[in-house]
Short mmCIF file of C-alpha atoms in Angstrom, two decimals:
data_model
loop_
_atom_site.label_atom_id
_atom_site.label_comp_id
_atom_site.label_asym_id
_atom_site.label_seq_id
_atom_site.Cartn_x
_atom_site.Cartn_y
_atom_site.Cartn_z
CA MET I 1 -34.68 -62.90 -49.36
CA ILE I 2 -38.01 -61.18 -49.67
CA GLY I 3 -37.88 -58.14 -51.98
CA THR I 4 -41.56 -57.26 -52.24
CA LEU I 5 -44.87 -58.47 -50.91
CA ARG I 6 -48.22 -57.80 -52.57
CA GLY I 7 -51.39 -58.64 -50.71
CA LEU I 8 -54.36 -57.44 -48.72
CA ILE I 9 -53.92 -55.40 -45.58
CA ALA I 10 -55.62 -57.66 -43.05
CA GLU I 11 -55.03 -55.60 -39.89
CA LYS I 12 -53.49 -52.39 -38.63
CA LEU I 13 -51.87 -52.87 -35.25
CA SER I 14 -50.35 -50.13 -33.08
CA ASP I 15 -47.16 -49.76 -35.15
CA THR I 16 -47.32 -52.58 -37.68
CA LEU I 17 -49.48 -53.90 -40.49
CA ILE I 18 -50.50 -57.48 -41.20
CA LEU I 19 -50.27 -58.06 -44.95
CA GLU I 20 -51.99 -61.26 -46.06
CA VAL I 21 -50.29 -62.90 -49.03
CA GLY I 22 -51.56 -66.28 -50.18
CA GLY I 23 -53.17 -67.05 -46.84
CA VAL I 24 -50.08 -66.10 -44.83
CA GLY I 25 -50.06 -62.93 -42.74
CA TYR I 26 -46.76 -61.04 -42.72
CA GLU I 27 -46.24 -58.48 -39.98
CA LEU I 28 -44.56 -55.39 -41.43
CA LEU I 29 -43.05 -52.52 -39.50
CA THR I 30 -43.76 -49.39 -41.55
CA THR I 31 -43.17 -45.67 -41.44
CA VAL I 32 -45.84 -43.52 -39.83
CA ASP I 33 -46.85 -42.19 -43.26
CA ASP I 34 -47.23 -45.67 -44.79
CA TRP I 35 -49.14 -46.90 -41.74
CA GLY I 36 -51.49 -43.90 -41.93
CA ALA I 37 -52.13 -44.38 -45.64
CA ALA I 38 -52.83 -48.12 -45.30
CA GLN I 39 -56.47 -49.18 -45.45
CA VAL I 40 -57.67 -52.54 -44.18
CA GLY I 41 -58.88 -54.65 -47.11
CA ALA I 42 -56.87 -52.76 -49.73
CA GLU I 43 -54.44 -54.63 -51.96
CA THR I 44 -51.01 -53.08 -51.61
CA LYS I 45 -47.42 -53.74 -52.60
CA TYR I 46 -44.60 -53.17 -50.14
CA TYR I 47 -40.85 -53.17 -50.73
CA VAL I 48 -39.39 -55.24 -47.91
CA TYR I 49 -36.19 -55.10 -45.90
CA GLU I 50 -35.53 -58.23 -43.83
CA GLN I 51 -33.71 -58.15 -40.51
CA VAL I 52 -32.63 -61.61 -39.42
CA LYS I 53 -31.06 -61.91 -35.99
CA GLU I 54 -30.43 -64.79 -33.65
CA ASP I 55 -33.46 -63.89 -31.55
CA ALA I 56 -35.67 -61.95 -33.99
CA TYR I 57 -36.94 -61.83 -37.55
CA ASN I 58 -38.37 -58.47 -38.60
CA LEU I 59 -39.84 -57.27 -41.88
CA PHE I 60 -39.77 -53.56 -42.64
CA GLY I 61 -42.23 -52.52 -45.36
CA PHE I 62 -42.14 -49.44 -47.60
CA SER I 63 -44.74 -48.33 -50.14
CA GLU I 64 -42.02 -46.72 -52.30
CA LEU I 65 -38.71 -48.20 -53.42
CA SER I 66 -37.04 -44.84 -52.81
CA SER I 67 -37.95 -45.09 -49.11
CA LYS I 68 -36.49 -48.59 -48.85
CA LEU I 69 -33.28 -47.45 -50.53
CA LEU I 70 -32.97 -44.44 -48.21
CA PHE I 71 -33.61 -46.77 -45.27
CA ALA I 72 -30.77 -49.03 -46.49
CA GLN I 73 -28.48 -45.99 -46.80
CA LEU I 74 -29.29 -44.99 -43.22
CA LEU I 75 -28.22 -48.47 -42.10
CA THR I 76 -24.71 -47.80 -43.43
CA VAL I 77 -24.27 -45.08 -40.80
CA GLN I 78 -22.49 -46.28 -37.66
CA GLY I 79 -24.88 -46.35 -34.72
CA VAL I 80 -28.07 -46.49 -36.81
CA GLY I 81 -29.87 -49.83 -36.76
CA PRO I 82 -33.11 -50.81 -38.50
CA LYS I 83 -35.41 -49.50 -35.78
CA GLY I 84 -33.44 -46.26 -35.54
CA ALA I 85 -33.54 -45.83 -39.32
CA MET I 86 -37.30 -46.42 -39.27
CA SER I 87 -37.69 -43.84 -36.48
CA ILE I 88 -35.71 -41.29 -38.49
CA LEU I 89 -37.76 -41.90 -41.65
CA SER I 90 -41.03 -41.80 -39.72
CA ALA I 91 -40.24 -38.61 -37.84
CA ALA I 92 -38.58 -36.67 -40.65
CA GLY I 93 -40.31 -37.96 -43.75
CA GLU I 94 -38.38 -39.00 -46.84
CA ASN I 95 -38.22 -35.65 -48.65
CA ARG I 96 -37.40 -33.57 -45.57
CA LEU I 97 -34.68 -36.05 -44.62
CA ARG I 98 -33.19 -35.87 -48.12
CA GLN I 99 -33.25 -32.06 -47.96
CA ALA I 100 -31.55 -32.04 -44.54
CA ILE I 101 -28.82 -34.38 -45.77
CA ALA I 102 -28.29 -32.44 -49.02
CA SER I 103 -28.08 -29.12 -47.19
CA GLY I 104 -25.84 -30.51 -44.43
CA ASP I 105 -28.26 -29.45 -41.68
CA PRO I 106 -28.48 -31.90 -38.75
CA ALA I 107 -31.09 -29.79 -36.90
CA LEU I 108 -34.01 -31.86 -38.26
CA LEU I 109 -32.45 -35.06 -36.95
CA LYS I 110 -31.54 -33.73 -33.52
CA GLY I 111 -35.20 -33.43 -32.57
CA ILE I 112 -35.91 -37.11 -33.23
CA SER I 113 -36.23 -39.37 -30.20
CA GLY I 114 -33.19 -41.64 -29.89
CA VAL I 115 -31.00 -39.57 -32.21
CA GLY I 116 -28.33 -37.60 -30.42
CA PRO I 117 -26.22 -34.79 -31.85
CA LYS I 118 -23.32 -37.11 -32.75
CA THR I 119 -25.56 -39.56 -34.61
CA ALA I 120 -27.33 -36.69 -36.38
CA GLN I 121 -24.00 -35.28 -37.52
CA ARG I 122 -22.80 -38.74 -38.59
CA VAL I 123 -25.92 -39.27 -40.74
CA ILE I 124 -25.34 -35.94 -42.48
CA LEU I 125 -21.61 -36.49 -43.02
CA ASP I 126 -21.88 -40.13 -44.14
CA LEU I 127 -24.80 -39.65 -46.53
CA ARG I 128 -24.15 -36.20 -47.94
CA GLY I 129 -23.45 -36.57 -51.64
CA LYS I 130 -24.92 -40.09 -51.65
CA VAL I 131 -28.55 -39.02 -51.26
CA GLU I 132 -30.47 -36.87 -53.73
CA GLU I 133 -32.47 -33.96 -52.35
CA GLY I 134 -36.22 -34.59 -52.56
CA THR I 135 -37.52 -31.46 -54.21
CA ALA I 136 -39.24 -30.60 -57.46
CA GLY I 137 -36.90 -30.24 -60.39
CA LEU I 138 -34.73 -33.15 -59.40
CA ALA I 139 -35.06 -36.74 -60.51
CA PRO I 140 -38.36 -38.46 -59.69
CA LEU I 141 -37.57 -39.96 -56.30
CA GLY I 142 -40.74 -42.05 -56.21
CA ASP I 143 -39.94 -43.68 -59.56
CA SER I 144 -38.77 -47.20 -58.78
CA THR I 145 -36.99 -47.45 -62.15
CA TYR I 146 -34.91 -44.37 -61.31
CA GLN I 147 -34.10 -45.73 -57.86
CA ALA I 148 -33.11 -49.13 -59.28
CA LEU I 149 -30.71 -47.48 -61.73
CA VAL I 150 -29.14 -45.37 -58.97
CA ALA I 151 -28.81 -48.52 -56.84
CA LEU I 152 -27.02 -50.19 -59.77
CA GLY I 153 -24.42 -47.41 -59.70
CA TYR I 154 -25.62 -44.97 -62.34
CA THR I 155 -25.44 -41.29 -61.53
CA PRO I 156 -28.70 -39.45 -60.85
CA ALA I 157 -28.29 -37.61 -64.16
CA GLN I 158 -27.83 -40.88 -66.09
CA ALA I 159 -30.80 -42.45 -64.31
CA SER I 160 -33.05 -39.44 -64.98
CA ALA I 161 -32.11 -39.40 -68.66
CA ALA I 162 -32.70 -43.14 -69.01
CA VAL I 163 -36.10 -42.93 -67.28
CA ALA I 164 -37.14 -40.00 -69.47
CA ALA I 165 -36.27 -42.03 -72.59
CA ILE I 166 -38.50 -45.00 -71.69
CA PRO I 167 -41.50 -45.20 -74.04
CA ASP I 168 -44.85 -44.54 -72.31
CA ASP I 169 -46.29 -47.88 -73.42
CA ILE I 170 -43.81 -49.85 -71.28
CA LYS I 171 -45.40 -50.64 -67.93
CA GLY I 172 -44.21 -52.63 -64.93
CA ASP I 173 -41.08 -52.07 -62.90
CA ALA I 174 -39.05 -54.92 -64.41
CA ASP I 175 -39.86 -53.97 -68.01
CA ARG I 176 -39.09 -50.30 -67.35
CA VAL I 177 -35.69 -51.18 -65.83
CA LYS I 178 -34.88 -53.44 -68.80
CA ALA I 179 -35.81 -50.67 -71.24
CA ALA I 180 -33.73 -48.13 -69.32
CA LEU I 181 -30.71 -50.44 -69.28
CA LYS I 182 -31.04 -51.03 -73.03
CA GLY I 183 -31.18 -47.27 -73.53
CA ILE I 184 -28.03 -46.79 -71.50
CA GLY I 185 -26.34 -49.51 -73.53
CA ARG I 186 -25.78 -52.12 -70.88
#
């Protein structure tokens, strides 16, 4: 499986990016925000979700691990596939979507093309309590170390405390996760 890709953005197509890695161009479907922020020629890292089907192979790219993890959580909701999850993330934005889920308000989702009232309600009901609200004062949602710890089953409070205890001189996602796990005692 492909977890991340780092390379140069070779092209921006109508709704995808071509990321060149070692001479190979990978076509990534991205959120509207990630597509808008991408600049041709810039070196960028994307967290990747692979969709392998009998008749298709799609790569979904996210500039932040927290977006990929939220995308994966959306896929657990009955009736939401990868393209639907990408539409929801693109239309709502990560933080607004987290706020809507945390507050139990499906109104934001109902206005998204392809998301009916039943699906909107299902997203809220299935993910409420599983998704942290994206506002100031809560854990750093963009911190990949925090997101990795939450994905490993630690509570948001445990993950926040572990991230806060990591010495500033430790850089790199893998090293930060190792340091956090040592701090937790695992």
